[in-house]
Each structure stands twice: as C-alpha cells, then as structure tokens.
PDB file of C-alpha atoms in Angstrom:
ATOM      1  CA  LYS A   4      79.033  92.233 113.318  1.00  0.00           C
ATOM      2  CA  ALA A   5      81.363  89.453 112.187  1.00  0.00           C
ATOM      3  CA  GLY A   6      85.035  90.280 111.873  1.00  0.00           C
ATOM      4  CA  VAL A   7      87.463  89.471 109.109  1.00  0.00           C
ATOM      5  CA  THR A   8      87.529  85.732 108.505  1.00  0.00           C
ATOM      6  CA  GLN A   9      90.515  83.952 107.046  1.00  0.00           C
ATOM      7  CA  THR A  10      90.628  80.337 105.997  1.00  0.00           C
ATOM      8  CA  PRO A  11      92.317  78.047 106.530  1.00  0.00           C
ATOM      9  CA  ARG A  12      94.002  78.943 109.822  1.00  0.00           C
ATOM     10  CA  TYR A  13      96.909  76.592 109.298  1.00  0.00           C
ATOM     11  CA  LEU A  14      98.436  75.088 106.184  1.00  0.00           C
ATOM     12  CA  ILE A  15     101.436  72.891 105.501  1.00  0.00           C
ATOM     13  CA  LYS A  16     102.669  72.681 101.924  1.00  0.00           C
ATOM     14  CA  THR A  17     105.669  71.244 100.125  1.00  0.00           C
ATOM     15  CA  ARG A  18     108.163  73.295  98.168  1.00  0.00           C
ATOM     16  CA  GLY A  19     107.048  73.773  94.601  1.00  0.00           C
ATOM     17  CA  GLN A  20     103.351  73.464  95.350  1.00  0.00           C
ATOM     18  CA  GLN A  21     100.882  76.299  95.137  1.00  0.00           C
ATOM     19  CA  VAL A  22      98.462  77.532  97.753  1.00  0.00           C
ATOM     20  CA  THR A  23      95.313  79.628  97.878  1.00  0.00           C
ATOM     21  CA  LEU A  24      94.269  81.563 100.965  1.00  0.00           C
ATOM     22  CA  SER A  25      90.849  83.056 101.472  1.00  0.00           C
ATOM     23  CA  CYS A  26      89.601  86.176 103.209  1.00  0.00           C
ATOM     24  CA  SER A  27      86.056  87.319 103.919  1.00  0.00           C
ATOM     25  CA  PRO A  28      85.974  91.000 104.889  1.00  0.00           C
ATOM     26  CA  ILE A  29      83.629  92.668 107.308  1.00  0.00           C
ATOM     27  CA  SER A  30      80.225  93.149 105.735  1.00  0.00           C
ATOM     28  CA  GLY A  31      80.133  96.412 103.787  1.00  0.00           C
ATOM     29  CA  HIS A  32      83.907  96.739 103.508  1.00  0.00           C
ATOM     30  CA  ARG A  33      85.112  96.970  99.924  1.00  0.00           C
ATOM     31  CA  SER A  34      88.854  97.273 100.481  1.00  0.00           C
ATOM     32  CA  VAL A  35      90.878  94.162 101.240  1.00  0.00           C
ATOM     33  CA  SER A  36      94.621  94.178 101.855  1.00  0.00           C
ATOM     34  CA  TRP A  37      97.055  91.333 102.386  1.00  0.00           C
ATOM     35  CA  TYR A  38     100.189  91.321 104.514  1.00  0.00           C
ATOM     36  CA  GLN A  39     102.957  88.843 105.180  1.00  0.00           C
ATOM     37  CA  GLN A  40     104.302  88.612 108.737  1.00  0.00           C
ATOM     38  CA  THR A  41     107.630  86.908 109.455  1.00  0.00           C
ATOM     39  CA  PRO A  42     110.024  87.169 112.402  1.00  0.00           C
ATOM     40  CA  GLY A  43     112.780  88.508 110.173  1.00  0.00           C
ATOM     41  CA  GLN A  44     110.925  90.953 107.930  1.00  0.00           C
ATOM     42  CA  GLY A  45     108.010  91.908 110.141  1.00  0.00           C
ATOM     43  CA  LEU A  46     104.743  92.969 108.531  1.00  0.00           C
ATOM     44  CA  GLN A  47     105.006  93.608 104.820  1.00  0.00           C
ATOM     45  CA  PHE A  48     102.292  94.790 102.457  1.00  0.00           C
ATOM     46  CA  LEU A  49     101.470  92.410  99.626  1.00  0.00           C
ATOM     47  CA  PHE A  50      98.577  94.040  97.744  1.00  0.00           C
ATOM     48  CA  GLU A  51      95.262  95.793  98.120  1.00  0.00           C
ATOM     49  CA  TYR A  52      92.016  95.303  96.259  1.00  0.00           C
ATOM     50  CA  PHE A  53      89.055  97.617  96.024  1.00  0.00           C
ATOM     51  CA  SER A  54      85.923  96.784  94.057  1.00  0.00           C
ATOM     52  CA  GLU A  55      87.656  93.843  92.353  1.00  0.00           C
ATOM     53  CA  THR A  56      90.601  95.981  91.180  1.00  0.00           C
ATOM     54  CA  GLN A  57      94.140  95.791  92.472  1.00  0.00           C
ATOM     55  CA  ARG A  58      95.025  99.323  93.519  1.00  0.00           C
ATOM     56  CA  ASN A  59      98.355  98.832  95.170  1.00  0.00           C
ATOM     57  CA  LYS A  60     101.080  96.222  95.156  1.00  0.00           C
ATOM     58  CA  GLY A  61     104.061  95.633  97.417  1.00  0.00           C
ATOM     59  CA  ASN A  62     107.515  94.408  96.493  1.00  0.00           C
ATOM     60  CA  PHE A  63     106.845  90.713  96.176  1.00  0.00           C
ATOM     61  CA  PRO A  64     107.628  88.447  93.222  1.00  0.00           C
ATOM     62  CA  GLY A  65     104.990  87.589  90.662  1.00  0.00           C
ATOM     63  CA  ARG A  66     104.455  84.220  92.360  1.00  0.00           C
ATOM     64  CA  PHE A  67     102.240  86.133  94.768  1.00  0.00           C
ATOM     65  CA  SER A  68      98.914  87.079  93.264  1.00  0.00           C
ATOM     66  CA  GLY A  69      95.437  87.862  94.390  1.00  0.00           C
ATOM     67  CA  ARG A  70      91.947  88.654  93.335  1.00  0.00           C
ATOM     68  CA  GLN A  71      88.742  90.032  94.720  1.00  0.00           C
ATOM     69  CA  PHE A  72      85.249  88.896  93.932  1.00  0.00           C
ATOM     70  CA  SER A  73      82.097  90.960  93.506  1.00  0.00           C
ATOM     71  CA  ASN A  74      81.070  90.198  97.096  1.00  0.00           C
ATOM     72  CA  SER A  75      84.431  91.682  98.263  1.00  0.00           C
ATOM     73  CA  ARG A  76      85.798  88.315  99.337  1.00  0.00           C
ATOM     74  CA  SER A  77      89.420  87.960  98.369  1.00  0.00           C
ATOM     75  CA  GLU A  78      91.880  85.214  97.677  1.00  0.00           C
ATOM     76  CA  MET A  79      95.619  85.254  97.445  1.00  0.00           C
ATOM     77  CA  ASN A  80      97.643  82.652  95.644  1.00  0.00           C
ATOM     78  CA  VAL A  81     101.286  81.733  95.971  1.00  0.00           C
ATOM     79  CA  SER A  82     102.709  79.522  93.261  1.00  0.00           C
ATOM     80  CA  THR A  83     105.909  77.491  93.271  1.00  0.00           C
ATOM     81  CA  LEU A  84     106.264  77.719  97.033  1.00  0.00           C
ATOM     82  CA  GLU A  85     109.661  78.304  98.584  1.00  0.00           C
ATOM     83  CA  LEU A  86     110.783  77.666 102.147  1.00  0.00           C
ATOM     84  CA  GLY A  87     110.994  81.416 102.659  1.00  0.00           C
ATOM     85  CA  ASP A  88     107.277  81.787 102.021  1.00  0.00           C
ATOM     86  CA  SER A  89     106.585  80.297 105.434  1.00  0.00           C
ATOM     87  CA  ALA A  90     104.806  83.072 107.278  1.00  0.00           C
ATOM     88  CA  LEU A  91     101.624  84.323 108.816  1.00  0.00           C
ATOM     89  CA  TYR A  92      99.476  85.854 106.073  1.00  0.00           C
ATOM     90  CA  LEU A  93      97.119  88.527 107.303  1.00  0.00           C
ATOM     91  CA  CYS A  94      94.112  89.968 105.599  1.00  0.00           C
ATOM     92  CA  ALA A  95      92.674  93.354 106.507  1.00  0.00           C
ATOM     93  CA  SER A  96      89.475  95.029 105.418  1.00  0.00           C
ATOM     94  CA  SER A  97      88.514  98.687 105.413  1.00  0.00           C
ATOM     95  CA  HIS A  98      85.290 100.579 104.876  1.00  0.00           C
ATOM     96  CA  GLU A  99      86.656 103.154 102.523  1.00  0.00           C
ATOM     97  CA  VAL A 100      84.496 105.777 100.955  1.00  0.00           C
ATOM     98  CA  THR A 101      86.646 108.757 100.078  1.00  0.00           C
ATOM     99  CA  GLY A 102      89.868 107.173  98.870  1.00  0.00           C
ATOM    100  CA  SER A 103      91.902 108.280 101.830  1.00  0.00           C
ATOM    101  CA  GLY A 104      93.294 105.840 104.341  1.00  0.00           C
ATOM    102  CA  THR A 105      90.909 104.486 106.903  1.00  0.00           C
ATOM    103  CA  GLU A 106      91.147 102.056 109.773  1.00  0.00           C
ATOM    104  CA  ALA A 107      92.002  98.501 108.790  1.00  0.00           C
ATOM    105  CA  PHE A 108      90.518  95.528 110.635  1.00  0.00           C
ATOM    106  CA  PHE A 109      92.660  92.405 110.644  1.00  0.00           C
ATOM    107  CA  GLY A 110      91.803  88.757 110.558  1.00  0.00           C
ATOM    108  CA  GLN A 111      93.479  86.035 112.621  1.00  0.00           C
ATOM    109  CA  GLY A 112      95.706  85.107 109.734  1.00  0.00           C
ATOM    110  CA  THR A 113      96.678  81.922 107.947  1.00  0.00           C
ATOM    111  CA  ARG A 114      99.860  80.276 109.182  1.00  0.00           C
ATOM    112  CA  LEU A 115     101.592  78.786 106.138  1.00  0.00           C
ATOM    113  CA  THR A 116     104.465  76.375 106.636  1.00  0.00           C
ATOM    114  CA  VAL A 117     106.446  75.251 103.612  1.00  0.00           C
ATOM    115  CA  VAL A 118     108.486  72.075 104.058  1.00  0.00           C
TER     116      VAL A 118
ATOM    117  CA  ALA B 255     110.763 104.717 100.152  1.00  0.00           C
ATOM    118  CA  GLN B 256     108.557 105.314 103.131  1.00  0.00           C
ATOM    119  CA  SER B 257     109.666 103.681 106.340  1.00  0.00           C
ATOM    120  CA  VAL B 258     108.697 103.485 109.990  1.00  0.00           C
ATOM    121  CA  SER B 259     111.218 103.092 112.783  1.00  0.00           C
ATOM    122  CA  GLN B 260     110.427 101.782 116.216  1.00  0.00           C
ATOM    123  CA  HIS B 261     113.324 102.420 118.531  1.00  0.00           C
ATOM    124  CA  ASN B 262     112.775  99.716 121.103  1.00  0.00           C
ATOM    125  CA  HIS B 263     112.492  96.081 120.063  1.00  0.00           C
ATOM    126  CA  HIS B 264     112.031  94.692 123.552  1.00  0.00           C
ATOM    127  CA  VAL B 265     110.798  96.495 126.634  1.00  0.00           C
ATOM    128  CA  ILE B 266     110.411  94.991 130.083  1.00  0.00           C
ATOM    129  CA  LEU B 267     108.475  96.856 132.743  1.00  0.00           C
ATOM    130  CA  SER B 268     106.961  96.233 136.123  1.00  0.00           C
ATOM    131  CA  GLU B 269     103.259  96.819 136.664  1.00  0.00           C
ATOM    132  CA  ALA B 270     102.368 100.457 137.327  1.00  0.00           C
ATOM    133  CA  ALA B 271     105.443 101.720 135.481  1.00  0.00           C
ATOM    134  CA  SER B 272     104.976 104.301 132.759  1.00  0.00           C
ATOM    135  CA  LEU B 273     105.419 103.368 129.124  1.00  0.00           C
ATOM    136  CA  GLU B 274     106.636 105.297 126.126  1.00  0.00           C
ATOM    137  CA  LEU B 275     107.328 103.596 122.807  1.00  0.00           C
ATOM    138  CA  GLY B 276     109.029 105.603 120.116  1.00  0.00           C
ATOM    139  CA  CYS B 277     107.941 105.721 116.482  1.00  0.00           C
ATOM    140  CA  ASN B 278     109.363 107.804 113.651  1.00  0.00           C
ATOM    141  CA  TYR B 279     108.303 107.795 110.028  1.00  0.00           C
ATOM    142  CA  SER B 280     110.087 109.006 106.943  1.00  0.00           C
ATOM    143  CA  TYR B 281     107.334 110.490 104.777  1.00  0.00           C
ATOM    144  CA  GLY B 282     107.036 114.265 104.722  1.00  0.00           C
ATOM    145  CA  GLY B 283     103.565 114.707 103.274  1.00  0.00           C
ATOM    146  CA  THR B 284     100.143 114.087 104.711  1.00  0.00           C
ATOM    147  CA  VAL B 285     100.074 110.897 106.731  1.00  0.00           C
ATOM    148  CA  ASN B 286      97.618 108.789 108.644  1.00  0.00           C
ATOM    149  CA  LEU B 287      99.232 107.218 111.700  1.00  0.00           C
ATOM    150  CA  PHE B 288      98.277 104.149 113.687  1.00  0.00           C
ATOM    151  CA  TRP B 289      99.304 102.042 116.626  1.00  0.00           C
ATOM    152  CA  TYR B 290      98.248  98.411 116.530  1.00  0.00           C
ATOM    153  CA  VAL B 291      98.638  95.807 119.256  1.00  0.00           C
ATOM    154  CA  GLN B 292      98.965  92.054 118.900  1.00  0.00           C
ATOM    155  CA  TYR B 293      98.265  90.119 122.087  1.00  0.00           C
ATOM    156  CA  PRO B 294      99.666  86.583 122.225  1.00  0.00           C
ATOM    157  CA  GLY B 295      97.656  84.350 119.935  1.00  0.00           C
ATOM    158  CA  GLN B 296      95.321  87.122 118.852  1.00  0.00           C
ATOM    159  CA  HIS B 297      94.860  89.239 115.767  1.00  0.00           C
ATOM    160  CA  LEU B 298      96.138  92.760 115.277  1.00  0.00           C
ATOM    161  CA  GLN B 299      93.886  95.293 116.954  1.00  0.00           C
ATOM    162  CA  LEU B 300      93.833  99.046 116.565  1.00  0.00           C
ATOM    163  CA  LEU B 301      94.891 100.963 119.670  1.00  0.00           C
ATOM    164  CA  LEU B 302      94.554 104.445 118.249  1.00  0.00           C
ATOM    165  CA  LYS B 303      94.829 106.468 115.070  1.00  0.00           C
ATOM    166  CA  TYR B 304      95.642 109.974 113.935  1.00  0.00           C
ATOM    167  CA  PHE B 305      94.246 111.467 110.743  1.00  0.00           C
ATOM    168  CA  SER B 306      94.089 115.184 111.512  1.00  0.00           C
ATOM    169  CA  GLY B 307      93.211 117.666 114.235  1.00  0.00           C
ATOM    170  CA  ASP B 308      94.356 117.442 117.853  1.00  0.00           C
ATOM    171  CA  PRO B 309      97.847 115.898 117.777  1.00  0.00           C
ATOM    172  CA  LEU B 310      97.257 114.225 121.136  1.00  0.00           C
ATOM    173  CA  VAL B 311      95.206 111.148 120.434  1.00  0.00           C
ATOM    174  CA  LYS B 312      93.558 108.959 123.022  1.00  0.00           C
ATOM    175  CA  GLY B 313      92.940 105.302 122.316  1.00  0.00           C
ATOM    176  CA  ILE B 314      91.605 102.244 124.034  1.00  0.00           C
ATOM    177  CA  LYS B 315      92.823 100.790 127.336  1.00  0.00           C
ATOM    178  CA  GLY B 316      94.327 104.080 128.536  1.00  0.00           C
ATOM    179  CA  PHE B 317      96.826 104.470 125.695  1.00  0.00           C
ATOM    180  CA  GLU B 318      97.559 107.795 124.042  1.00  0.00           C
ATOM    181  CA  ALA B 319      99.936 109.036 121.374  1.00  0.00           C
ATOM    182  CA  GLU B 320     101.260 112.398 120.345  1.00  0.00           C
ATOM    183  CA  PHE B 321     101.851 113.391 116.737  1.00  0.00           C
ATOM    184  CA  ILE B 322     104.784 115.794 116.423  1.00  0.00           C
ATOM    185  CA  LYS B 323     104.996 116.785 112.775  1.00  0.00           C
ATOM    186  CA  SER B 324     108.332 118.579 113.083  1.00  0.00           C
ATOM    187  CA  LYS B 325     109.926 115.445 114.493  1.00  0.00           C
ATOM    188  CA  PHE B 326     108.081 112.972 112.228  1.00  0.00           C
ATOM    189  CA  SER B 327     107.151 111.153 115.414  1.00  0.00           C
ATOM    190  CA  PHE B 328     104.108 109.413 116.823  1.00  0.00           C
ATOM    191  CA  ASN B 329     105.090 108.050 120.223  1.00  0.00           C
ATOM    192  CA  LEU B 330     102.799 105.809 122.240  1.00  0.00           C
ATOM    193  CA  ARG B 331     102.343 106.367 125.949  1.00  0.00           C
ATOM    194  CA  LYS B 332     100.557 104.880 128.908  1.00  0.00           C
ATOM    195  CA  PRO B 333     100.987 106.274 132.419  1.00  0.00           C
ATOM    196  CA  SER B 334     100.628 102.960 134.249  1.00  0.00           C
ATOM    197  CA  VAL B 335     100.954  99.579 132.547  1.00  0.00           C
ATOM    198  CA  GLN B 336      99.283  96.366 133.586  1.00  0.00           C
ATOM    199  CA  TRP B 337     100.306  92.746 133.182  1.00  0.00           C
ATOM    200  CA  SER B 338      97.563  92.446 130.545  1.00  0.00           C
ATOM    201  CA  ASP B 339      99.419  94.983 128.369  1.00  0.00           C
ATOM    202  CA  THR B 340     102.006  92.324 127.564  1.00  0.00           C
ATOM    203  CA  ALA B 341     101.911  92.206 123.782  1.00  0.00           C
ATOM    204  CA  GLU B 342     103.661  93.332 120.629  1.00  0.00           C
ATOM    205  CA  TYR B 343     103.024  96.901 119.517  1.00  0.00           C
ATOM    206  CA  PHE B 344     103.267  98.111 115.948  1.00  0.00           C
ATOM    207  CA  CYS B 345     103.392 101.642 114.657  1.00  0.00           C
ATOM    208  CA  ALA B 346     102.122 102.094 111.095  1.00  0.00           C
ATOM    209  CA  VAL B 347     101.621 104.835 108.548  1.00  0.00           C
ATOM    210  CA  ILE B 348      99.527 105.347 105.438  1.00  0.00           C
ATOM    211  CA  SER B 349     100.538 108.068 103.046  1.00  0.00           C
ATOM    212  CA  GLY B 350      99.305 109.018  99.606  1.00  0.00           C
ATOM    213  CA  GLY B 351      95.841 107.555 100.069  1.00  0.00           C
ATOM    214  CA  TYR B 352      94.528 104.022  99.705  1.00  0.00           C
ATOM    215  CA  ASN B 353      95.150 101.418 102.346  1.00  0.00           C
ATOM    216  CA  LYS B 354      98.809 100.463 102.145  1.00  0.00           C
ATOM    217  CA  LEU B 355     100.021 100.288 105.721  1.00  0.00           C
ATOM    218  CA  ILE B 356     103.755 100.559 106.304  1.00  0.00           C
ATOM    219  CA  PHE B 357     104.606  98.960 109.621  1.00  0.00           C
ATOM    220  CA  GLY B 358     107.486  99.389 111.984  1.00  0.00           C
ATOM    221  CA  ALA B 359     109.370  96.318 113.170  1.00  0.00           C
ATOM    222  CA  GLY B 360     107.316  96.126 116.349  1.00  0.00           C
ATOM    223  CA  THR B 361     108.110  96.370 120.050  1.00  0.00           C
ATOM    224  CA  ARG B 362     107.618  93.410 122.339  1.00  0.00           C
ATOM    225  CA  LEU B 363     106.452  94.595 125.734  1.00  0.00           C
ATOM    226  CA  ALA B 364     106.617  92.308 128.746  1.00  0.00           C
ATOM    227  CA  VAL B 365     104.994  93.545 131.947  1.00  0.00           C
ATOM    228  CA  HIS B 366     105.913  91.724 135.124  1.00  0.00           C
ATOM    229  CA  PRO B 367     103.493  91.629 138.061  1.00  0.00           C
TER     230      PRO B 367
END
C-alpha cells in the first residue's frame, strides 16, 4: 500500500511569489491535514480537509489556503511568499469513519525555501 | 488554547540506558494521545497511540507510554535504548474530534554507542 506522497520534495521561491504544494493521501483515506514544521515554531497545524470540505483551520494568515479534490488529493497554496514561510510542509492522511481522531500517516514533506 | 509540553528538548544517552520522555497536555476533556518519531531524513512515524482503555500502551520498537489522566501526562519510556533510536520524538494530542494534531516542541534524542 503506497504511503502519503508529497510533491515536489524541494522548492525554492522568491519573496512575493506564490506556490502550490500537492499531497496524495493513502488510498481510501478521506481526511488530509497540512502542517508547517520550522525549527523555531515546531509542528503547527494549518488546516484539515475531509470529503472536499475544510473542517478545521489553524492560526495562519489568509495567504495560506488549501483545497481537496473528489479523489481526496489535496493542494495547499501560499500566496505572496515571505521569508518566514520557509519551512517543511507536511501532509498527513487519515482513514476516518466516525469523526473521532484517528491515526495520521505523514508524507516526507515539501521543503520550501523562500529567498 | 490546547497545548502540549515536552520537558526535555535534548537528551543524550548511552546504549542500554533507560529512557523516559515527559509529555503533558493542557486539555481536560477526552483526548487521543500520540507519540511520533522522526528519524534523520525520514518522515514522521507513529510510535504508539492512546484512545481509551488500558492506560499503559505498548508501541513499536519496544516503546511504551503511560496515560495518567490526573496528571495530564503521557510519558514515553523504553527500558534499553539503542543507537538506532537516535531521532526526534514528538508528543501530540487530538481533542474535540477531527484530525487536528497539537504537537509538543519535540525532544532530540542522541544515543551514543
């Protein structure tokens, strides 16, 4: 069974640009969450999607957005990039049935560097 | 706001030493608790989880954790560490349903042969 796949693995962007990151969850998983990992702030929750609907959102500015497609694949977008957006962006998928928390499986992440 | 505290940021041990990493969370309701590990260059992997039932949870690679509700704690233990346990360990909690994981700051463990 394939794991969570994130593309691209590495990305270098210039301040002010926008970027789109992609995540393919484990087959059958309908919940996809995104996290930002930095040395200073650690792992922080960005948002979660379930069946194409955003169910939960973290404390990030509106420049951070996401969406989920009918096949459960998800994308996150960051507009007007700032140097502080440099981070490892992690995607996690869960096979959730009941609405309660279940185990999340993480991808390798996308390392975004903003210069 | 919910929060997770990991008491040790860096731990250095010799092989065969015992390990205990502290984790406390702030939420008082029903919680799901997790320990994840991130080996160098690898993705986050689940070590163990607690949803309900026996508060002593056994995970992979000989790790275990004990949920103590009265202390809001979920400490990770291993009786004898190996060099291959060198990694960063994260405690996390989900409360209120859905899949929003709140992570602790992480503990970097270095095991010397």
